[in-house]
Tab-separated table of C-alpha atoms in Angstrom:
chain	number	residue	atom	x	y	z
M	1	MET	CA	68.880	49.009	-36.049
M	2	VAL	CA	67.165	45.686	-36.697
M	3	ALA	CA	65.063	44.367	-33.802
M	4	ARG	CA	65.204	40.586	-33.372
M	5	TYR	CA	62.730	38.494	-31.379
M	6	LEU	CA	62.699	34.754	-30.694
M	7	PHE	CA	59.651	32.861	-29.397
M	8	VAL	CA	60.954	29.666	-27.851
M	9	GLY	CA	60.348	27.264	-24.970
M	10	PRO	CA	60.847	23.497	-24.578
M	11	SER	CA	62.634	23.064	-27.910
M	12	LEU	CA	65.568	25.105	-26.602
M	13	VAL	CA	65.347	25.431	-22.828
M	14	ASP	CA	68.709	27.198	-22.661
M	15	ALA	CA	67.758	29.743	-25.328
M	16	THR	CA	68.692	32.728	-23.169
M	17	ARG	CA	72.218	31.374	-22.718
M	18	GLN	CA	72.480	30.405	-26.374
M	19	ALA	CA	71.419	33.916	-27.424
M	20	SER	CA	73.729	35.705	-24.994
M	21	GLY	CA	76.030	38.229	-26.592
M	22	SER	CA	73.527	38.971	-29.345
M	23	ASP	CA	70.683	41.474	-29.647
M	24	VAL	CA	68.071	38.715	-29.882
M	25	VAL	CA	65.208	39.194	-27.410
M	26	VAL	CA	64.117	35.781	-26.115
M	27	LEU	CA	60.382	35.452	-25.437
M	28	PRO	CA	58.127	32.601	-24.227
M	29	PRO	CA	56.310	30.349	-26.723
M	30	VAL	CA	54.110	32.406	-29.011
M	31	ALA	CA	50.343	32.562	-28.539
M	32	ALA	CA	47.504	34.294	-30.331
M	33	GLY	CA	47.988	38.061	-30.243
M	34	ASP	CA	51.653	38.048	-29.211
M	35	LEU	CA	52.992	39.061	-32.624
M	36	LEU	CA	50.651	42.038	-32.807
M	37	ARG	CA	51.934	43.326	-29.449
M	38	LEU	CA	55.544	43.552	-30.610
M	39	PRO	CA	56.922	47.041	-31.443
M	40	LEU	CA	57.935	46.076	-34.968
M	41	ALA	CA	59.010	48.034	-38.034
M	42	ALA	CA	59.946	47.085	-41.577
M	43	GLY	CA	63.232	45.180	-41.590
M	44	ASP	CA	62.819	43.694	-38.111
M	45	VAL	CA	63.007	39.915	-37.708
M	46	VAL	CA	60.865	37.500	-35.698
M	47	GLY	CA	61.804	33.872	-35.140
M	48	ILE	CA	59.120	31.379	-34.123
M	49	VAL	CA	60.184	28.058	-32.659
M	50	ASP	CA	57.639	27.096	-30.006
M	51	GLY	CA	54.024	28.119	-29.626
M	52	PHE	CA	51.079	27.371	-27.381
M	53	PHE	CA	48.089	25.629	-28.930
M	54	HIS	CA	46.180	23.902	-26.132
M	55	GLN	CA	46.228	26.151	-23.074
M	56	VAL	CA	45.540	29.302	-25.099
M	57	GLY	CA	44.854	30.134	-28.735
M	58	ALA	CA	47.612	29.324	-31.205
M	59	VAL	CA	49.317	32.075	-33.184
M	60	ARG	CA	47.087	32.889	-36.120
M	61	HIS	CA	48.139	32.734	-39.753
M	62	LYS	CA	46.690	36.202	-40.302
M	63	GLU	CA	49.003	37.675	-37.649
M	64	ILE	CA	52.050	36.313	-39.443
M	65	LEU	CA	50.749	37.516	-42.800
M	66	PHE	CA	50.219	40.984	-41.360
M	67	LEU	CA	53.850	41.111	-40.185
M	68	LEU	CA	55.058	39.974	-43.593
M	69	GLU	CA	52.982	42.684	-45.257
M	70	GLN	CA	54.624	45.267	-42.993
M	71	GLY	CA	58.083	44.223	-44.177
M	72	VAL	CA	58.986	42.153	-41.120
M	73	ARG	CA	60.908	38.923	-41.706
M	74	VAL	CA	59.366	35.896	-40.005
M	75	LEU	CA	61.444	32.731	-39.590
M	76	GLY	CA	60.038	29.400	-38.434
M	77	ALA	CA	61.555	26.117	-37.314
M	78	ALA	CA	61.343	23.045	-35.091
M	79	SER	CA	57.809	23.147	-33.718
M	80	MET	CA	54.968	25.636	-34.193
M	81	GLY	CA	57.387	27.666	-36.287
M	82	ALA	CA	57.959	24.766	-38.676
M	83	LEU	CA	54.218	24.162	-39.018
M	84	ARG	CA	53.413	27.779	-39.793
M	85	ALA	CA	56.368	28.116	-42.157
M	86	ALA	CA	55.268	25.068	-44.143
M	87	GLU	CA	51.830	26.650	-44.472
M	88	LEU	CA	52.955	30.206	-45.198
M	89	ASP	CA	56.291	30.011	-47.002
M	90	VAL	CA	54.556	30.820	-50.297
M	91	PHE	CA	53.670	34.186	-48.727
M	92	GLY	CA	57.193	34.930	-47.552
M	93	MET	CA	57.607	33.198	-44.192
M	94	GLU	CA	61.001	31.483	-44.128
M	95	GLY	CA	61.247	27.885	-42.939
M	96	ILE	CA	64.461	26.498	-41.486
M	97	GLY	CA	65.623	22.980	-40.690
M	98	ARG	CA	64.700	19.357	-41.261
M	99	ILE	CA	61.306	19.380	-39.551
M	100	TYR	CA	60.115	22.288	-41.668
M	101	ALA	CA	61.383	20.531	-44.802
M	102	ASP	CA	59.589	17.298	-43.863
M	103	TYR	CA	56.307	19.126	-43.329
M	104	ARG	CA	56.820	21.054	-46.546
M	105	CYS	CA	57.319	17.935	-48.667
M	106	GLY	CA	54.617	15.894	-46.926
M	107	ALA	CA	56.889	13.441	-45.128
M	108	LEU	CA	55.226	14.736	-41.957
M	109	THR	CA	51.547	15.673	-41.898
M	110	ALA	CA	50.222	15.501	-38.335
M	111	ASP	CA	50.554	18.582	-36.130
M	112	ASP	CA	51.130	16.435	-33.041
M	113	GLU	CA	54.447	15.141	-34.421
M	114	VAL	CA	56.070	18.135	-32.704
M	115	ALA	CA	53.764	18.362	-29.674
M	116	LEU	CA	54.975	17.586	-26.175
M	117	LEU	CA	54.110	18.128	-22.532
M	118	HIS	CA	56.335	20.601	-20.720
M	119	SER	CA	56.747	22.332	-17.378
M	120	THR	CA	55.999	25.963	-16.575
M	121	LYS	CA	57.922	29.099	-17.443
M	122	ASP	CA	59.411	29.151	-13.935
M	123	GLU	CA	60.883	25.706	-14.668
M	124	ASP	CA	62.233	26.806	-18.064
M	125	TYR	CA	59.593	24.852	-20.023
M	126	ARG	CA	61.449	21.602	-19.312
M	127	PRO	CA	60.079	18.811	-21.588
M	128	LEU	CA	58.073	16.136	-19.779
M	129	SER	CA	57.374	13.988	-22.821
M	130	GLU	CA	59.081	13.265	-26.117
M	131	PRO	CA	58.012	14.717	-29.483
M	132	LEU	CA	57.177	11.981	-31.946
M	133	VAL	CA	59.347	13.551	-34.632
M	134	SER	CA	62.420	13.068	-32.430
M	135	MET	CA	61.374	9.550	-31.411
M	136	ARG	CA	61.239	8.593	-35.082
M	137	ALA	CA	64.784	9.813	-35.632
M	138	THR	CA	66.039	8.139	-32.450
M	139	LEU	CA	64.474	4.764	-33.334
M	140	ASP	CA	65.867	5.041	-36.863
M	141	GLY	CA	69.287	5.311	-35.245
M	142	ALA	CA	68.576	2.258	-33.104
M	143	VAL	CA	67.709	0.274	-36.231
M	144	ARG	CA	70.948	1.369	-37.915
M	145	ASP	CA	72.878	0.328	-34.811
M	146	GLY	CA	71.258	-3.107	-34.840
M	147	VAL	CA	69.407	-2.699	-31.542
M	148	CYS	CA	66.022	-3.605	-33.058
M	149	GLU	CA	64.412	-4.545	-36.354
M	150	ALA	CA	62.900	-1.920	-38.630
M	151	ALA	CA	59.461	-3.564	-38.447
M	152	ALA	CA	59.502	-3.469	-34.645
M	153	ALA	CA	60.553	0.180	-34.635
M	154	ALA	CA	57.774	1.071	-37.079
M	155	GLY	CA	55.220	-0.738	-34.925
M	156	LEU	CA	56.406	1.060	-31.808
M	157	ILE	CA	56.162	4.431	-33.545
M	158	ASP	CA	52.618	3.658	-34.734
M	159	ALA	CA	51.619	2.659	-31.210
M	160	MET	CA	53.270	5.750	-29.756
M	161	ALA	CA	51.445	7.939	-32.290
M	162	ALA	CA	48.140	6.530	-31.043
M	163	ARG	CA	48.908	7.750	-27.520
M	164	PRO	CA	48.202	11.290	-26.265
M	165	PHE	CA	51.321	13.378	-26.875
M	166	GLY	CA	51.848	13.875	-23.143
M	167	LEU	CA	52.337	10.110	-22.664
M	168	ARG	CA	55.017	9.655	-25.295
M	169	THR	CA	58.250	8.775	-23.484
M	170	TYR	CA	61.103	6.341	-23.950
M	171	ASP	CA	60.165	4.701	-20.651
M	172	ALA	CA	56.839	3.766	-22.264
M	173	LEU	CA	58.595	1.686	-24.943
M	174	CYS	CA	58.739	-1.362	-22.669
M	175	THR	CA	55.036	-1.245	-21.871
M	176	ILE	CA	53.972	-0.662	-25.461
M	177	GLY	CA	56.387	-3.274	-26.787
M	178	ALA	CA	55.144	-5.875	-24.298
M	179	GLU	CA	51.600	-5.303	-25.550
M	180	MET	CA	52.934	-5.979	-29.052
M	181	GLY	CA	54.585	-9.225	-27.904
M	182	LEU	CA	58.178	-8.063	-28.338
M	183	ASP	CA	61.040	-9.597	-26.358
M	184	PRO	CA	61.404	-7.772	-22.982
M	185	SER	CA	65.201	-7.914	-23.083
M	186	ILE	CA	65.236	-6.297	-26.530
M	187	LEU	CA	62.834	-3.622	-25.316
M	188	ARG	CA	65.021	-2.801	-22.322
M	189	ALA	CA	68.078	-2.585	-24.550
M	190	LEU	CA	66.138	-0.357	-26.960
M	191	ARG	CA	64.961	1.918	-24.161
M	192	ASP	CA	68.480	2.322	-22.818
M	193	HIS	CA	69.873	2.941	-26.292
M	194	CYS	CA	67.267	5.643	-26.937
M	195	ARG	CA	68.111	7.363	-23.662
M	196	ASP	CA	71.829	7.288	-24.408
M	197	HIS	CA	71.565	8.197	-28.109
M	198	ARG	CA	68.578	10.498	-28.083
M	199	VAL	CA	68.171	12.538	-31.259
M	200	ASP	CA	66.656	15.961	-30.567
M	201	LEU	CA	65.601	17.269	-33.960
M	202	LYS	CA	63.665	20.160	-32.483
M	203	ARG	CA	66.700	21.466	-30.610
M	204	ASP	CA	68.882	21.051	-33.692
M	205	ASP	CA	66.463	23.061	-35.830
M	206	ALA	CA	65.959	25.681	-33.124
M	207	LEU	CA	69.709	26.267	-33.000
M	208	LEU	CA	69.777	26.654	-36.781
M	209	LEU	CA	67.053	29.287	-36.571
M	210	LEU	CA	68.842	31.143	-33.781
M	211	GLU	CA	72.046	31.174	-35.812
M	212	GLN	CA	70.226	32.715	-38.763
M	213	LEU	CA	68.262	35.102	-36.550
M	214	ARG	CA	71.477	36.560	-35.145
M	215	SER	CA	72.561	37.769	-38.571
M	216	ALA	CA	69.236	38.119	-40.400
M	217	ASP	CA	68.958	41.383	-42.266
M	218	ALA	CA	66.286	42.947	-44.461
M	219	PRO	CA	63.760	40.682	-46.249
M	220	PRO	CA	65.039	38.962	-49.407
M	221	ALA	CA	64.563	40.849	-52.653
M	222	THR	CA	62.640	37.875	-54.097
M	223	ARG	CA	59.996	38.041	-51.396
M	224	PRO	CA	56.416	37.855	-52.795
M	225	THR	CA	54.225	40.952	-52.698
M	226	LEU	CA	51.551	40.543	-50.053
M	227	SER	CA	48.385	42.481	-49.317
M	228	VAL	CA	46.411	41.430	-46.245
M	229	ASN	CA	42.726	42.246	-45.999
M	230	ARG	CA	42.000	44.016	-42.711
M	231	THR	CA	39.002	41.879	-41.822
M	232	THR	CA	36.847	42.396	-38.755
M	233	PHE	CA	38.802	39.580	-37.104
M	234	LEU	CA	42.226	41.106	-37.756
M	235	HIS	CA	40.897	44.492	-36.679
M	236	ALA	CA	39.651	42.996	-33.399
M	237	TRP	CA	42.945	41.166	-32.794
M	238	GLN	CA	44.924	44.343	-33.387
M	239	LEU	CA	42.750	46.314	-30.979
M	240	GLY	CA	43.016	43.509	-28.426
M	241	ALA	CA	46.813	43.653	-28.635
M	242	LEU	CA	46.955	47.316	-27.627
M	243	GLY	CA	47.753	48.009	-23.994
M	244	THR	CA	50.386	48.773	-21.410
M	245	GLY	CA	52.491	46.768	-18.986
M	246	ASN	CA	54.655	43.677	-19.363
M	247	ASP	CA	53.540	40.067	-19.787
M	248	SER	CA	52.463	39.691	-16.163
M	249	SER	CA	50.813	43.096	-15.789
M	250	HIS	CA	49.598	43.782	-19.322
M	251	VAL	CA	46.312	45.674	-19.241
M	252	PRO	CA	44.615	45.706	-22.655
M	253	ASP	CA	43.235	49.025	-23.817
M	254	LEU	CA	40.102	47.247	-24.983
M	255	GLY	CA	39.443	46.052	-21.436
M	256	ILE	CA	39.741	49.614	-20.139
M	257	LEU	CA	37.332	50.826	-22.806
M	258	ARG	CA	34.862	48.075	-21.899
M	259	ALA	CA	34.903	49.219	-18.275
M	260	LEU	CA	34.030	52.754	-19.354
M	261	GLN	CA	31.340	51.576	-21.746
M	262	LEU	CA	29.723	49.342	-19.162
M	263	PHE	CA	30.045	51.456	-16.026
M	264	ALA	CA	30.228	55.158	-16.911
M	265	ALA	CA	26.747	56.615	-16.487
M	266	ASP	CA	27.476	59.325	-19.038
M	267	TYR	CA	29.028	57.030	-21.656
M	268	PRO	CA	25.947	57.107	-23.938
M	269	HIS	CA	26.180	60.916	-24.004
M	270	PHE	CA	29.906	60.750	-24.754
M	271	HIS	CA	29.410	58.083	-27.424
M	272	ARG	CA	26.629	60.038	-29.125
M	273	GLY	CA	28.727	63.203	-29.306
M	274	MET	CA	31.784	61.320	-30.541
M	275	VAL	CA	29.861	59.515	-33.290
M	276	LEU	CA	27.936	62.547	-34.531
M	277	ALA	CA	31.171	64.545	-34.674
M	278	ALA	CA	32.877	61.733	-36.598
M	279	ILE	CA	30.037	61.570	-39.121
M	280	ALA	CA	30.132	65.359	-39.535
M	281	ARG	CA	33.895	65.192	-40.212
M	282	GLU	CA	33.356	62.442	-42.761
M	283	CYS	CA	30.735	64.558	-44.525
M	284	ALA	CA	33.118	67.498	-44.691
M	285	THR	CA	35.895	65.281	-46.072
M	286	ARG	CA	33.950	63.114	-48.503
M	287	CYS	CA	31.114	65.404	-49.522
M	288	GLY	CA	32.735	68.808	-49.099
M	289	VAL	CA	29.817	69.964	-46.980
M	290	VAL	CA	30.694	72.000	-43.914
M	291	THR	CA	27.758	73.209	-41.838
M	292	ALA	CA	27.862	75.904	-39.221
M	293	ASP	CA	25.211	74.062	-37.249
M	294	ASN	CA	25.772	71.409	-34.611
M	295	PRO	CA	27.118	67.932	-35.505
M	296	LEU	CA	23.623	66.455	-35.320
M	297	THR	CA	22.495	68.527	-38.300
M	298	ALA	CA	25.606	67.633	-40.295
M	299	ALA	CA	25.293	63.937	-39.434
M	300	VAL	CA	21.636	63.773	-40.454
M	301	LEU	CA	22.522	65.479	-43.728
M	302	HIS	CA	25.316	62.972	-44.343
M	303	GLY	CA	22.840	60.141	-43.835
M	304	GLU	CA	21.027	61.410	-46.900
M	305	HIS	CA	24.329	61.636	-48.796
M	306	CYS	CA	24.908	57.956	-47.992
M	307	GLY	CA	21.484	57.016	-49.353
M	308	PHE	CA	19.924	55.913	-46.067
M	309	TYR	CA	16.900	58.185	-46.521
M	310	LYS	CA	15.672	61.301	-48.300
M	311	LEU	CA	15.297	64.730	-46.709
M	312	PRO	CA	12.967	66.232	-45.769
M	313	ALA	CA	12.129	63.009	-43.993
M	314	ASP	CA	8.869	61.304	-44.912
M	315	PRO	CA	7.601	59.235	-41.937
M	316	SER	CA	5.912	56.783	-44.299
M	317	ARG	CA	9.321	55.844	-45.719
M	318	LEU	CA	11.124	55.465	-42.409
M	319	GLY	CA	9.778	52.081	-41.360
M	320	PHE	CA	13.325	50.802	-40.919
M	321	LEU	CA	13.662	53.007	-37.832
M	322	SER	CA	11.440	50.646	-35.840
M	323	GLN	CA	14.322	48.223	-35.361
M	324	TRP	CA	16.611	50.994	-34.115
M	325	LEU	CA	14.284	52.857	-31.731
M	326	THR	CA	12.281	52.057	-28.628
M	327	ALA	CA	8.544	52.613	-28.683
M	328	ALA	CA	8.973	55.628	-26.404
M	329	GLU	CA	11.580	57.165	-28.715
M	330	HIS	CA	9.319	56.607	-31.701
M	331	GLY	CA	6.530	58.479	-29.997
M	332	THR	CA	8.408	61.412	-28.482
M	333	LEU	CA	11.448	62.299	-30.612
M	334	THR	CA	11.396	64.599	-33.626
M	335	LEU	CA	12.246	63.013	-36.970
M	336	ASP	CA	15.716	64.560	-36.964
M	337	GLU	CA	16.326	63.186	-33.472
M	338	GLN	CA	15.104	59.754	-34.549
M	339	LEU	CA	17.461	59.805	-37.509
M	340	ALA	CA	20.332	60.883	-35.260
M	341	VAL	CA	19.637	57.979	-32.881
M	342	PHE	CA	19.612	55.615	-35.864
M	343	LEU	CA	22.938	56.989	-37.122
M	344	VAL	CA	24.591	56.624	-33.715
M	345	ARG	CA	23.333	53.094	-33.105
M	346	SER	CA	24.167	51.881	-36.612
M	347	PHE	CA	27.581	53.582	-36.709
M	348	ARG	CA	30.384	51.367	-37.947
M	349	THR	CA	33.942	52.056	-39.042
M	350	THR	CA	35.987	50.230	-41.645
M	351	PRO	CA	35.983	47.207	-41.765
M	352	GLY	CA	32.383	47.265	-40.487
M	353	THR	CA	33.141	47.334	-36.767
M	354	MET	CA	31.976	49.423	-33.833
M	355	GLY	CA	33.866	52.624	-33.037
M	356	ASP	CA	36.199	51.101	-30.427
M	357	GLU	CA	39.356	52.455	-32.043
M	358	LEU	CA	37.925	55.969	-32.258
M	359	ALA	CA	36.804	55.824	-28.626
M	360	MET	CA	40.184	54.576	-27.410
M	361	ASP	CA	42.013	57.300	-29.311
M	362	THR	CA	39.693	59.896	-27.764
M	363	LEU	CA	39.821	58.643	-24.184
M	364	ARG	CA	43.355	57.322	-23.819
M	365	GLY	CA	45.342	59.514	-21.434
M	366	THR	CA	42.310	61.100	-19.760
M	367	PRO	CA	41.523	60.884	-16.023
M	368	ALA	CA	38.587	58.631	-16.883
M	369	TRP	CA	40.967	56.220	-18.632
M	370	ALA	CA	43.232	56.014	-15.595
M	371	ARG	CA	40.277	55.370	-13.294
M	372	ALA	CA	38.934	52.660	-15.590
M	373	ARG	CA	42.330	50.951	-15.649
M	374	ARG	CA	42.163	50.622	-11.872
M	375	VAL	CA	38.677	49.132	-12.169
M	376	VAL	CA	39.981	46.532	-14.623
M	377	GLU	CA	42.859	45.597	-12.313
M	378	THR	CA	40.445	45.286	-9.386
M	379	ALA	CA	38.161	43.051	-11.449
M	380	TRP	CA	41.042	40.750	-12.403
M	381	THR	CA	42.120	40.435	-8.787
M	382	MET	CA	38.581	39.604	-7.722
M	383	ASN	CA	38.236	37.013	-10.485
M	384	GLU	CA	41.506	35.311	-9.532
M	385	LEU	CA	40.590	35.130	-5.850
M	386	THR	CA	37.072	33.917	-6.577
M	387	PHE	CA	38.026	31.136	-8.952
M	388	ALA	CA	40.929	30.048	-6.744
M	389	ARG	CA	38.311	29.261	-4.100
M	390	HIS	CA	36.073	27.484	-6.606
M	391	PRO	CA	38.082	24.972	-8.674
M	392	GLY	CA	36.394	24.047	-11.923
M	393	ARG	CA	34.788	27.461	-12.270
M	394	ASP	CA	36.052	30.227	-14.515
M	395	LEU	CA	34.776	33.179	-16.509
M	396	GLU	CA	33.381	30.920	-19.219
M	397	THR	CA	31.104	29.156	-16.725
M	398	LEU	CA	29.343	32.397	-15.760
M	399	SER	CA	25.710	32.510	-16.851
M	400	PRO	CA	25.114	34.686	-19.951
M	401	GLN	CA	21.566	35.296	-18.752
M	402	ARG	CA	22.736	36.630	-15.398
M	403	ILE	CA	25.319	38.837	-17.067
M	404	GLY	CA	22.613	40.319	-19.274
M	405	GLU	CA	20.269	40.800	-16.335
M	406	GLN	CA	23.010	42.504	-14.323
M	407	PHE	CA	23.603	45.194	-16.919
M	408	ALA	CA	19.949	45.608	-17.843
M	409	SER	CA	19.378	46.422	-14.180
M	410	ALA	CA	22.412	48.712	-13.959
M	411	TRP	CA	21.302	50.628	-17.043
M	412	ALA	CA	17.653	50.674	-15.923
M	413	VAL	CA	16.293	49.150	-19.130
M	414	ASP	CA	13.941	46.267	-19.826
M	415	GLY	CA	15.420	43.094	-21.222
M	416	ASP	CA	13.940	43.708	-24.663
M	417	GLU	CA	15.700	47.086	-24.818
M	418	LEU	CA	19.085	45.794	-23.669
M	419	ALA	CA	20.416	45.471	-27.232
M	420	LEU	CA	19.672	49.118	-28.018
M	421	ALA	CA	21.161	50.202	-24.694
M	422	ALA	CA	24.352	48.315	-25.603
M	423	LEU	CA	24.504	50.124	-28.953
M	424	ASP	CA	24.185	53.447	-27.132
M	425	ARG	CA	27.408	52.491	-25.354
M	426	GLY	CA	29.220	51.408	-28.511
M	427	ILE	CA	28.898	47.687	-27.781
M	428	GLU	CA	27.658	45.198	-30.352
M	429	PRO	CA	24.619	43.456	-28.777
M	430	ASP	CA	25.882	40.004	-29.780
M	431	GLY	CA	29.155	40.813	-28.038
M	432	LEU	CA	27.733	42.251	-24.822
M	433	VAL	CA	28.179	39.105	-22.751
M	434	ALA	CA	31.757	38.610	-23.965
M	435	ALA	CA	32.556	42.273	-23.284
M	436	ALA	CA	31.081	42.171	-19.787
M	437	ARG	CA	32.118	38.702	-18.650
M	438	PHE	CA	35.382	39.641	-16.920
M	439	LEU	CA	33.704	42.578	-15.144
M	440	TYR	CA	30.545	40.772	-14.050
M	441	LEU	CA	31.638	39.615	-10.591
M	442	LEU	CA	32.886	43.070	-9.664
M	443	ALA	CA	29.676	44.665	-10.921
M	444	ARG	CA	27.528	42.229	-8.978
M	445	TYR	CA	29.354	42.024	-5.666
M	446	ASN	CA	31.192	45.345	-5.400
M	447	PRO	CA	29.235	47.870	-7.474
M	448	ALA	CA	30.742	50.789	-5.567
M	449	ALA	CA	34.103	49.950	-7.175
M	450	THR	CA	32.634	50.316	-10.661
M	451	ARG	CA	31.477	53.932	-10.500
M	452	LEU	CA	32.983	55.782	-13.430
M	453	VAL	CA	32.293	58.996	-15.283
M	454	ILE	CA	33.575	60.186	-18.641
M	455	ASP	CA	33.199	63.933	-18.036
M	456	THR	CA	32.450	64.459	-21.714
M	457	GLU	CA	33.234	68.154	-22.009
M	458	GLU	CA	36.685	67.634	-20.513
M	459	ASN	CA	37.516	64.697	-22.770
M	460	LEU	CA	36.128	65.904	-26.095
């Protein structure tokens, strides 16, 4: 059975009623990551009408391309959907309606032609301003009806385009027209005519998309072949989309993993064992070498297979280890141990990312995972309460230096060894602050709530 999803908001405030009696699932305006969270399969259909772009990240082109590659049909119209369709129709996204066509042919070029201010989800995304694309059509009608001259209408549209999109309303016509020196009586008549004969192009196009979405079947046979590179960005977005719960209680798996990486005292031990075992498996698969020894021996051997070094190790040719080891490790560990530390800290998976996916697959469903989920929920609650009491502050205003100092102290390492300590926990040093930001307040002010343990033997 084909699954059908519609992302819509102010363009069609009564979308739920309009879609009643069909199997279309109506969702809020699309944002970055939303498409990757859908349980989609080849042949399913997604319709995009509205999308966020200011409050949160806009839906990414790469997300749409990934769906198309998977055999999912993606339709776009009216607003964000029309914009993305005009940009991606050559790759198989299907544009619908007049607004899409105008963007496609260049009659419209500015993104803010379809932008508007709207109310919250609880108020059904009721529009609070007028999209410029609809104002153009409405004023064109006023010119045809003889309410105003074409030159005056064009001047009003130009002036309206210069305003922030949230201030574009028909009530503003009188003010703007007065500044242009137009007759007040004509302006009042024009305002009233626009109110009474309002053209809503976005709604019209949204209804066209919904009509097609109801009956949309498998992708057209003429659809172009598409192959999407799984870049580090797409990989990260896909991992970030994994999780459980609905829109209001969604807990991302990546957040749970970060809690374990940051707070579990035995995470470095777990991470080391997981990585060495993964390297040993890769050696057995790619090189056909299966050793009866422990994973450390197999991993060190595979390092030679990959051309990182020659065995037996010659200390004079291992200068590169200095950037991967502390001074104490350099002076106390055997060469095999030093090489193992290097392999663990430099470990990356395709497409050149840390082993987050491997760790999540290993830990998901364990007692440690459940405990870490509760830590994440506690951290979110604390953040919400804290920032509610301090308007103007949010996670992004937290000091990166203090975040780094907090975890250097928690891990009992000097600041110059913090990067290596992060690698021991499977965290990219450049991403440590971003990974820890949402957990910082909990770690600082309620450390007892952050005590976690992996219990490696149980989970491996």
